[in-house]
Coordinates of C-alpha atoms in Angstrom, one line a residue:
Chain A
E1 CA 31.3 -32.5 -10.9
A2 CA 30.7 -35.7 -8.9
G3 CA 27.1 -36.4 -7.8
V4 CA 25.8 -37.7 -4.5
V5 CA 27.7 -40.8 -3.6
Q6 CA 26.2 -43.6 -1.5
S7 CA 27.5 -46.9 -0.3
P8 CA 26.9 -49.7 -0.2
R9 CA 24.6 -50.0 -3.2
Y10 CA 23.1 -53.3 -2.0
K11 CA 22.9 -54.8 1.4
I12 CA 21.4 -58.1 2.6
I13 CA 21.2 -58.8 6.3
E14 CA 19.3 -61.0 8.6
K15 CA 16.7 -59.4 10.9
K16 CA 18.0 -58.1 14.3
Q17 CA 21.4 -57.3 12.7
P18 CA 22.7 -53.7 12.5
V19 CA 23.3 -51.9 9.2
A20 CA 24.8 -48.6 8.2
F21 CA 24.5 -46.5 5.1
W22 CA 26.9 -43.8 4.1
C23 CA 26.3 -40.7 1.9
N24 CA 28.6 -38.0 0.6
P25 CA 26.7 -35.1 -0.8
I26 CA 27.6 -32.8 -3.7
S27 CA 30.5 -30.5 -2.7
G28 CA 29.2 -27.3 -1.2
H29 CA 25.6 -28.5 -0.6
N30 CA 24.6 -27.6 2.9
T31 CA 21.3 -29.5 3.0
L32 CA 21.3 -33.3 3.2
Y33 CA 18.3 -35.5 3.2
W34 CA 17.7 -39.2 4.0
Y35 CA 14.7 -40.9 2.4
R36 CA 13.2 -44.3 2.5
Q37 CA 11.4 -45.6 -0.6
N38 CA 9.3 -48.7 -0.5
L39 CA 8.3 -50.5 -3.7
G40 CA 5.6 -48.7 -5.6
Q41 CA 5.7 -45.7 -3.3
G42 CA 7.4 -42.3 -3.4
P43 CA 10.4 -41.5 -1.2
E44 CA 9.5 -40.7 2.5
L45 CA 11.7 -38.2 4.3
L46 CA 13.4 -39.6 7.3
I47 CA 15.7 -36.7 8.3
R48 CA 17.0 -33.4 7.0
Y49 CA 20.3 -31.7 7.9
E50 CA 21.3 -28.1 7.5
N51 CA 25.1 -28.4 7.8
E52 CA 25.6 -30.6 10.9
E53 CA 22.2 -29.7 12.4
A54 CA 19.2 -32.1 12.1
V55 CA 16.4 -29.6 11.4
D56 CA 13.7 -32.2 10.9
D57 CA 13.8 -35.7 12.2
S58 CA 10.2 -36.0 13.1
Q59 CA 9.7 -38.9 10.7
L60 CA 12.8 -40.9 11.8
P61 CA 11.8 -44.0 13.9
K62 CA 14.1 -43.1 16.7
D63 CA 13.8 -46.4 18.6
R64 CA 16.0 -48.2 16.0
F65 CA 17.2 -45.5 13.5
S66 CA 19.9 -43.0 14.1
A67 CA 21.8 -40.6 11.8
E68 CA 24.7 -38.3 12.1
R69 CA 26.5 -35.6 10.0
L70 CA 29.3 -34.7 12.4
K71 CA 31.3 -32.3 10.2
G72 CA 28.4 -31.1 8.1
V73 CA 29.6 -33.0 5.0
D74 CA 29.1 -36.7 4.8
S75 CA 26.4 -38.6 6.7
T76 CA 25.7 -42.0 8.1
L77 CA 22.2 -43.6 8.7
K78 CA 22.1 -46.6 11.0
I79 CA 19.4 -49.1 11.8
Q80 CA 19.8 -51.3 14.9
P81 CA 18.3 -53.8 15.0
A82 CA 16.9 -54.2 11.5
E83 CA 13.4 -55.6 11.0
L84 CA 11.8 -57.3 8.0
G85 CA 9.8 -54.2 7.3
D86 CA 12.9 -52.1 6.9
S87 CA 13.5 -53.7 3.5
A88 CA 13.5 -50.7 1.1
V89 CA 15.7 -48.4 -0.9
Y90 CA 17.4 -45.7 1.2
L91 CA 18.1 -42.6 -0.8
C92 CA 20.3 -39.7 0.1
A93 CA 19.8 -36.3 -1.5
S94 CA 21.5 -32.9 -1.2
S95 CA 20.7 -29.4 -2.2
G96 CA 22.4 -26.0 -2.1
G97 CA 21.7 -22.4 -2.9
R98 CA 20.0 -19.5 -1.1
S99 CA 16.4 -20.4 -1.6
T100 CA 14.7 -22.4 1.1
W101 CA 13.6 -25.1 -1.3
N102 CA 16.0 -25.9 -4.1
E103 CA 16.4 -28.8 -6.5
Q104 CA 17.3 -32.0 -4.7
F105 CA 20.0 -34.2 -6.2
F106 CA 19.7 -37.8 -5.3
G107 CA 22.3 -40.5 -5.0
P108 CA 21.7 -44.0 -6.5
G109 CA 20.4 -45.3 -3.2
T110 CA 21.2 -48.4 -1.0
R111 CA 18.8 -51.3 -1.6
L112 CA 18.4 -53.1 1.7
T113 CA 17.0 -56.5 2.0
V114 CA 16.2 -57.9 5.5
L115 CA 15.8 -61.7 5.7
Chain B
R1 CA -6.5 -38.9 3.5
K2 CA -2.9 -38.9 2.3
E3 CA -1.0 -35.6 2.2
V4 CA -0.2 -36.0 -1.5
E5 CA -2.1 -38.3 -3.8
Q6 CA -1.4 -39.4 -7.3
D7 CA -3.1 -42.0 -9.6
P8 CA -0.4 -44.7 -9.9
G9 CA -1.5 -45.7 -13.4
P10 CA 0.0 -47.0 -15.5
F11 CA -0.9 -44.6 -18.3
N12 CA -0.3 -46.5 -21.5
V13 CA -0.1 -44.1 -24.5
P14 CA 1.1 -44.3 -28.1
E15 CA 4.0 -42.2 -29.3
G16 CA 2.9 -38.7 -30.2
A17 CA 0.0 -38.6 -27.8
T18 CA -0.7 -35.9 -25.2
V19 CA -1.0 -37.1 -21.6
A20 CA -1.8 -35.3 -18.4
F21 CA -1.3 -36.2 -14.8
N22 CA -2.7 -34.6 -11.7
C23 CA -1.5 -34.6 -8.1
T24 CA -3.7 -33.4 -5.2
Y25 CA -2.5 -32.2 -1.9
S26 CA -4.4 -31.8 1.4
N27 CA -2.7 -28.9 3.1
S28 CA -3.7 -25.5 1.7
A29 CA -0.7 -23.9 3.3
S30 CA 1.7 -26.0 1.2
Q31 CA 4.5 -23.8 -0.1
S32 CA 6.3 -25.1 -3.1
F33 CA 5.7 -27.8 -5.7
F34 CA 7.8 -29.9 -8.1
W35 CA 7.7 -32.7 -10.6
Y36 CA 10.4 -35.3 -10.5
R37 CA 11.0 -38.2 -12.9
Q38 CA 12.2 -41.6 -11.8
D39 CA 13.3 -44.3 -14.2
C40 CA 13.0 -47.9 -13.2
R41 CA 15.5 -48.8 -10.4
K42 CA 17.1 -45.3 -10.6
E43 CA 17.0 -42.2 -8.4
P44 CA 14.5 -39.4 -8.9
K45 CA 15.6 -36.4 -10.9
L46 CA 14.0 -33.0 -11.0
L47 CA 11.8 -32.5 -14.1
M48 CA 10.5 -29.0 -13.3
S49 CA 9.4 -26.7 -10.6
V50 CA 5.7 -25.6 -10.6
Y51 CA 5.1 -21.9 -10.4
S52 CA 1.8 -20.2 -9.5
S53 CA 1.7 -18.7 -13.0
G54 CA 2.3 -22.1 -14.6
N55 CA 5.5 -22.9 -16.6
E56 CA 6.5 -24.7 -19.7
D57 CA 9.7 -26.4 -20.7
G58 CA 9.6 -27.8 -24.2
R59 CA 7.0 -30.5 -24.4
F60 CA 6.2 -30.3 -20.7
T61 CA 3.8 -27.9 -19.0
A62 CA 3.2 -27.7 -15.3
Q63 CA 0.4 -25.9 -13.6
L64 CA -0.7 -25.1 -10.1
N65 CA -4.4 -24.7 -9.0
R66 CA -4.3 -23.5 -5.4
A67 CA -8.1 -23.2 -5.1
S68 CA -8.6 -26.9 -5.9
Q69 CA -5.3 -27.9 -4.4
Y70 CA -3.7 -29.8 -7.2
I71 CA -0.8 -29.6 -9.6
S72 CA -0.7 -31.0 -13.1
L73 CA 1.8 -32.1 -15.6
L74 CA 1.1 -32.1 -19.3
I75 CA 3.3 -33.9 -21.8
R76 CA 2.8 -33.2 -25.5
D77 CA 4.1 -35.4 -28.4
S78 CA 5.1 -38.2 -26.1
K79 CA 8.4 -40.0 -26.8
L80 CA 9.4 -43.6 -26.0
S81 CA 12.0 -42.1 -23.7
D82 CA 9.3 -40.4 -21.6
S83 CA 8.4 -43.8 -20.2
A84 CA 9.0 -43.4 -16.4
T85 CA 7.4 -42.7 -13.1
Y86 CA 6.5 -39.1 -12.5
L87 CA 6.6 -38.0 -8.8
C88 CA 5.0 -34.9 -7.5
V89 CA 6.6 -33.2 -4.5
V90 CA 4.7 -30.8 -2.2
I91 CA 6.5 -28.8 0.4
R92 CA 3.9 -28.9 3.2
P93 CA 3.8 -27.5 6.7
P94 CA 4.7 -29.7 9.6
L95 CA 2.1 -31.7 11.4
L96 CA 3.3 -30.3 14.8
S97 CA 3.8 -26.6 15.4
G98 CA 7.4 -25.5 15.6
G99 CA 8.6 -28.0 13.1
S100 CA 9.9 -27.2 9.6
Y101 CA 8.3 -27.6 6.2
I102 CA 8.5 -31.1 4.9
P103 CA 9.1 -32.2 1.3
T104 CA 6.4 -34.9 0.7
F105 CA 6.4 -37.1 -2.4
G106 CA 3.4 -38.7 -4.0
R107 CA 3.6 -42.4 -4.9
G108 CA 4.2 -41.5 -8.5
T109 CA 2.3 -42.0 -11.8
S110 CA 3.7 -44.6 -14.2
L111 CA 3.8 -43.7 -17.9
I112 CA 4.4 -46.2 -20.6
V113 CA 4.8 -44.8 -24.1
H114 CA 4.6 -47.5 -26.8
P115 CA 5.4 -47.4 -30.6

């Protein structure tokens, strides 16, 4: 079974440029998460989807970040415009099952460098 | 005070040693608890869930102390391959009423097992 797929794996952009990350969760997983992980820190939740509904986006910086999961499957996270402080690894995770909190399966992440 | 706190280490131990990590959380209404393992430049992977009664999986034992608001991870007979960062995850209530519970990661504890 394929795991969580993310692309691109690496992205280098100049500040003020836009950037987008794509995630395809494990087939059948209804819950999708986007996290940001800074060096030496744990992942920080940005947004969580249940199917196509964003059930928690309270930690998403909405002035420059946006996300969508239109058909309840794959998802895109966008930053526009990017700032130097956005340099981090952006992780996507998915989970399934009946319990409220199940194991999260993470993708390999997108390492973003903003110059 | 941070929602979830971990000693970043590193914990430097010889093969065969027993090592323990703690993770404290600030919100007593936190719901579920997990330990994840993250290898260098890799994604986090679930190590084990933490149950109220404590649980053991081979050389790994996880415990929850709700009264003192911490979880622990004990690794017996350490192997070289145990070298990694161990992240605790706490499912905590939202800061604002009406929101959903949020998975919150600690910054991780680095373990280095040497020959």
